Amino acid sequence: MNKKYLFITQATISTVLSVACLNSVKVKADKVDTPAVLLQQENTAKKSDDPLLNGKYVSNGYTDNGYTYLNPTNTSSERASSYHLDTKEGWSNDLQTIMYDSENKEWVIYYLHTEKVINGDAGAKQNWQRVTTKDFINFSEPTIAIKDLKGDIGDAWSSAWTGSIVVNQGNISGVPKGAQVAFFSGLSNKDNQQNVWAAWSDDNGKTFSHPLNDKKIILDHYWPWTSINRSDERDPAVFYWHGKLVMYIAEGDNIGVYKSDNGTNWSNANENQTDSKIPNSVFFKGLPFEAPVECPVLRSMTTASGKTKQVLFFGAKSPQAKQTTGTYYVVGHLDDKGMFTAETEAKRLDQGTDYYGANFSGSSDLEKADDSLISMGWIGNWNYTNSGIKANQEGFLPDSNRIGTYSLARKIKLEDNLTVTSSPITTGLEEKTTKNSEGQVSSQKAIDNGYYSLLNLTKQPANSKYVLHFSTKDGNAYQGAVRIIFNQGKDNNTLILDPASGKYRLDGESSELSGNAANYYKNGYESGMGYINDSGLKGTHDFTITVFTDKNAIEIFFDNGQTATVARFCVNNIQDVAVDAQDESKNNKYDISYSQVGKDLLGFEEKETSTSSNDNGHSSSNNSNTTGANNSNESTTSVSNKNESKTDEETSSTQDSKIGHKRTVMHDSWVYDAKGKKTLVKIKAGAAISTYGTKKINGKNYYSLASNQYVLATNVVGVKRTLRHNSFIYNDKGQRIKRYFLKKKKAVVTYGGAIKLGKSLYYIVDKNMYVKKANF
């Protein structure tokens, strides 16, 4: 599918309409039953004066204080994610099909790819790319599955757009039974107009190099019995129904339905042109529609109670309902001819701004129902993507030439109430040291608008996972808003949830966008307040929000199966994170854990990592393991002084042995058994652990972790040593940290035994901070 001609116009029109409606939205705000807390219009984003976040102290080709990439190319890495599927070059958007290869025991994913973007024109050399994965976290190098045939003779395709794949059941002419056949739209070499082609694969879907019908069009929008508007004919979804091939295809205001006995010759599914269309009043039931519809996909799904329904997924938008482009679904059933009847109103599969061009696993024979599907979506939105995304935070050229990221894979189910729920598939996602903060909301530092600061973290990895659990002490409904803010220099994104109503607001700013695109990203349809949605959590007393962040994405998962996905464009690999909550009734509790997930990101690394790591970002991470801590502005010196006061005896207590105490391991630590014998388990420095009292084994003090598991106490709380000389502090490379030194006769807490850095022995005195052993 290509939006080159259609969406440039529509993006401009929709943005102008949204701007024109800003004043009217203000007037109507009281009429849409929006909670007052979501209508607060002051900028809640917490700007940072951190010089790193203003573009300094960076390397790897970034410069000019604005995150400018010096020479963005079709393959440059400024937008490479940590654990999401990205394009390796050029642009990419719609997903085609997700299939399981039982022979190789891996999943195969196809997506629409544009090899080269010229001045924002995504129309050059479009093809299908193919990747494989076993866990939806790690992906193979992409290969081309369907090539563009630009310049070919006749009416072959000059570009390959969105479509679908079926396995031949034996009735597709000229194709071996069991072979995969791709049906796809594109532009014709003959007249550069939208049409449909097909090709089959002789190598298990690696390439589709055998065109049906001698490369000729199999469905043409010019034919008098096809598309009513004589322009749209794209994104064919082909499936089997009662042994016949059926095609659902996007035709502007309608979805056209066609049938075929042999895969090459098609006709209207229901006798005539008009009766073979599914109008938007059916597939978009309950919402005002604005053309076009795109990317239809139909699957049969079974509910938990055993009911089988057909679910029609598609791309659309409803600006009149204050909804952006997104992937929607409607549940119903098919008649014998393959015509769809809706039994529910249309709903968004993901309520964020940027889950589009989605596709799904599942059988292409709709007489076989699936109890769950795997879904992935393109994290993008044509209202700003096609306007050019700058490689800097100043909003000026150059544009990035490599753009295209896909969501985490999600397992989706059809519930008995005929709603679809989603949960992330992350079993293959590496998760580093998890840190935790918990307590009563009203016991934390009070800030603006009745909020209390629960977390205030700086210099966190942009590739992270946050699990936020909120509940009430008495089991009554949760009262008071929850707010999460992500900052990356000039960019920010905010989620505010009002559990009393279940509604939430998403808004943000992106300085890599400019003009109408930047306005759309910030203002949406809510007059500067982003997008207001319903989580379905109204009246809950206990709920969890899980947020995955990566270079190009924020994905939010509510514990009732609802989701919200937002694209972001800052190429920095760190972020500031604030979590705040209200608690007027003094009844609310929280438990928050967070960790880096996925491999380390590329780009925007500090030139002097050790120096900066000793600023506020370090102390925030260290204090986050203290129950109820407010991780804000504590310096390295105060961290050291706090640790100096701890001894084995002082930290051991009856309470500790019963409920546990959260601590940070400061030195790589082996785990021992009750006899002091070393096990095969090793805990890395910086890891968070829970301890349950102390135990003396063979004359040494250990902390108890769990049944028959112990670590040396000196690796956790350390021992006091007095300096005999003035001492510099060094980082883990043995390099002096120029800003810090310790005076002789000072008592300093050291952790574990001395370690060798270069040619000298050092004691660990804090995270990434070392003092020479000879100075004690």
PDB file of C-alpha atoms in Angstrom, residues 61-64 66-73 76 78-79 388-403 511-513 569-572 604:
ATOM      1  CA  GLY A  61      28.820  11.475  14.936  1.00  0.00           C
ATOM      2  CA  TYR A  62      26.239  13.606  16.698  1.00  0.00           C
ATOM      3  CA  THR A  63      26.829  17.321  17.078  1.00  0.00           C
ATOM      4  CA  ASP A  64      25.484  20.936  17.206  1.00  0.00           C
ATOM      5  CA  GLY A  66      20.515  19.534  18.899  1.00  0.00           C
ATOM      6  CA  TYR A  67      21.065  15.844  18.260  1.00  0.00           C
ATOM      7  CA  THR A  68      21.829  16.413  14.574  1.00  0.00           C
ATOM      8  CA  TYR A  69      23.090  13.383  12.763  1.00  0.00           C
ATOM      9  CA  LEU A  70      25.910  14.591  10.526  1.00  0.00           C
ATOM     10  CA  ASN A  71      25.053  12.568   7.464  1.00  0.00           C
ATOM     11  CA  PRO A  72      21.727  10.732   7.699  1.00  0.00           C
ATOM     12  CA  THR A  73      21.543   8.048   5.054  1.00  0.00           C
ATOM     13  CA  SER A  76      22.501   5.200   9.205  1.00  0.00           C
ATOM     14  CA  GLU A  78      20.364   7.131  14.399  1.00  0.00           C
ATOM     15  CA  ARG A  79      16.931   5.500  14.678  1.00  0.00           C
ATOM     16  CA  GLY A 388       9.683  14.442   6.986  1.00  0.00           C
ATOM     17  CA  ILE A 389      11.245  13.616  10.348  1.00  0.00           C
ATOM     18  CA  LYS A 390      14.267  15.736  11.183  1.00  0.00           C
ATOM     19  CA  ALA A 391      17.513  14.228  12.431  1.00  0.00           C
ATOM     20  CA  ASN A 392      17.774  16.926  15.106  1.00  0.00           C
ATOM     21  CA  GLN A 393      15.784  18.696  17.815  1.00  0.00           C
ATOM     22  CA  GLU A 394      15.914  22.093  16.115  1.00  0.00           C
ATOM     23  CA  GLY A 395      13.254  21.220  13.552  1.00  0.00           C
ATOM     24  CA  PHE A 396      15.521  21.917  10.573  1.00  0.00           C
ATOM     25  CA  LEU A 397      16.855  19.754   7.772  1.00  0.00           C
ATOM     26  CA  PRO A 398      18.322  17.212   7.238  1.00  0.00           C
ATOM     27  CA  ASP A 399      15.580  14.606   7.456  1.00  0.00           C
ATOM     28  CA  SER A 400      16.238  11.069   8.560  1.00  0.00           C
ATOM     29  CA  ASN A 401      16.205   8.723   5.583  1.00  0.00           C
ATOM     30  CA  ARG A 402      15.806   5.509   7.567  1.00  0.00           C
ATOM     31  CA  ILE A 403      12.367   5.324   9.195  1.00  0.00           C
ATOM     32  CA  SER A 511      10.877  18.840  18.029  1.00  0.00           C
ATOM     33  CA  GLU A 512      11.984  16.567  15.168  1.00  0.00           C
ATOM     34  CA  LEU A 513       8.653  17.352  13.532  1.00  0.00           C
ATOM     35  CA  PHE A 569      11.542  10.523  17.259  1.00  0.00           C
ATOM     36  CA  CYS A 570      14.384  11.677  19.516  1.00  0.00           C
ATOM     37  CA  VAL A 571      17.578   9.801  18.674  1.00  0.00           C
ATOM     38  CA  ASN A 572      18.969  10.091  22.210  1.00  0.00           C
ATOM     39  CA  PHE A 604      24.366   9.785  22.126  1.00  0.00           C
TER      40      PHE A 604
END
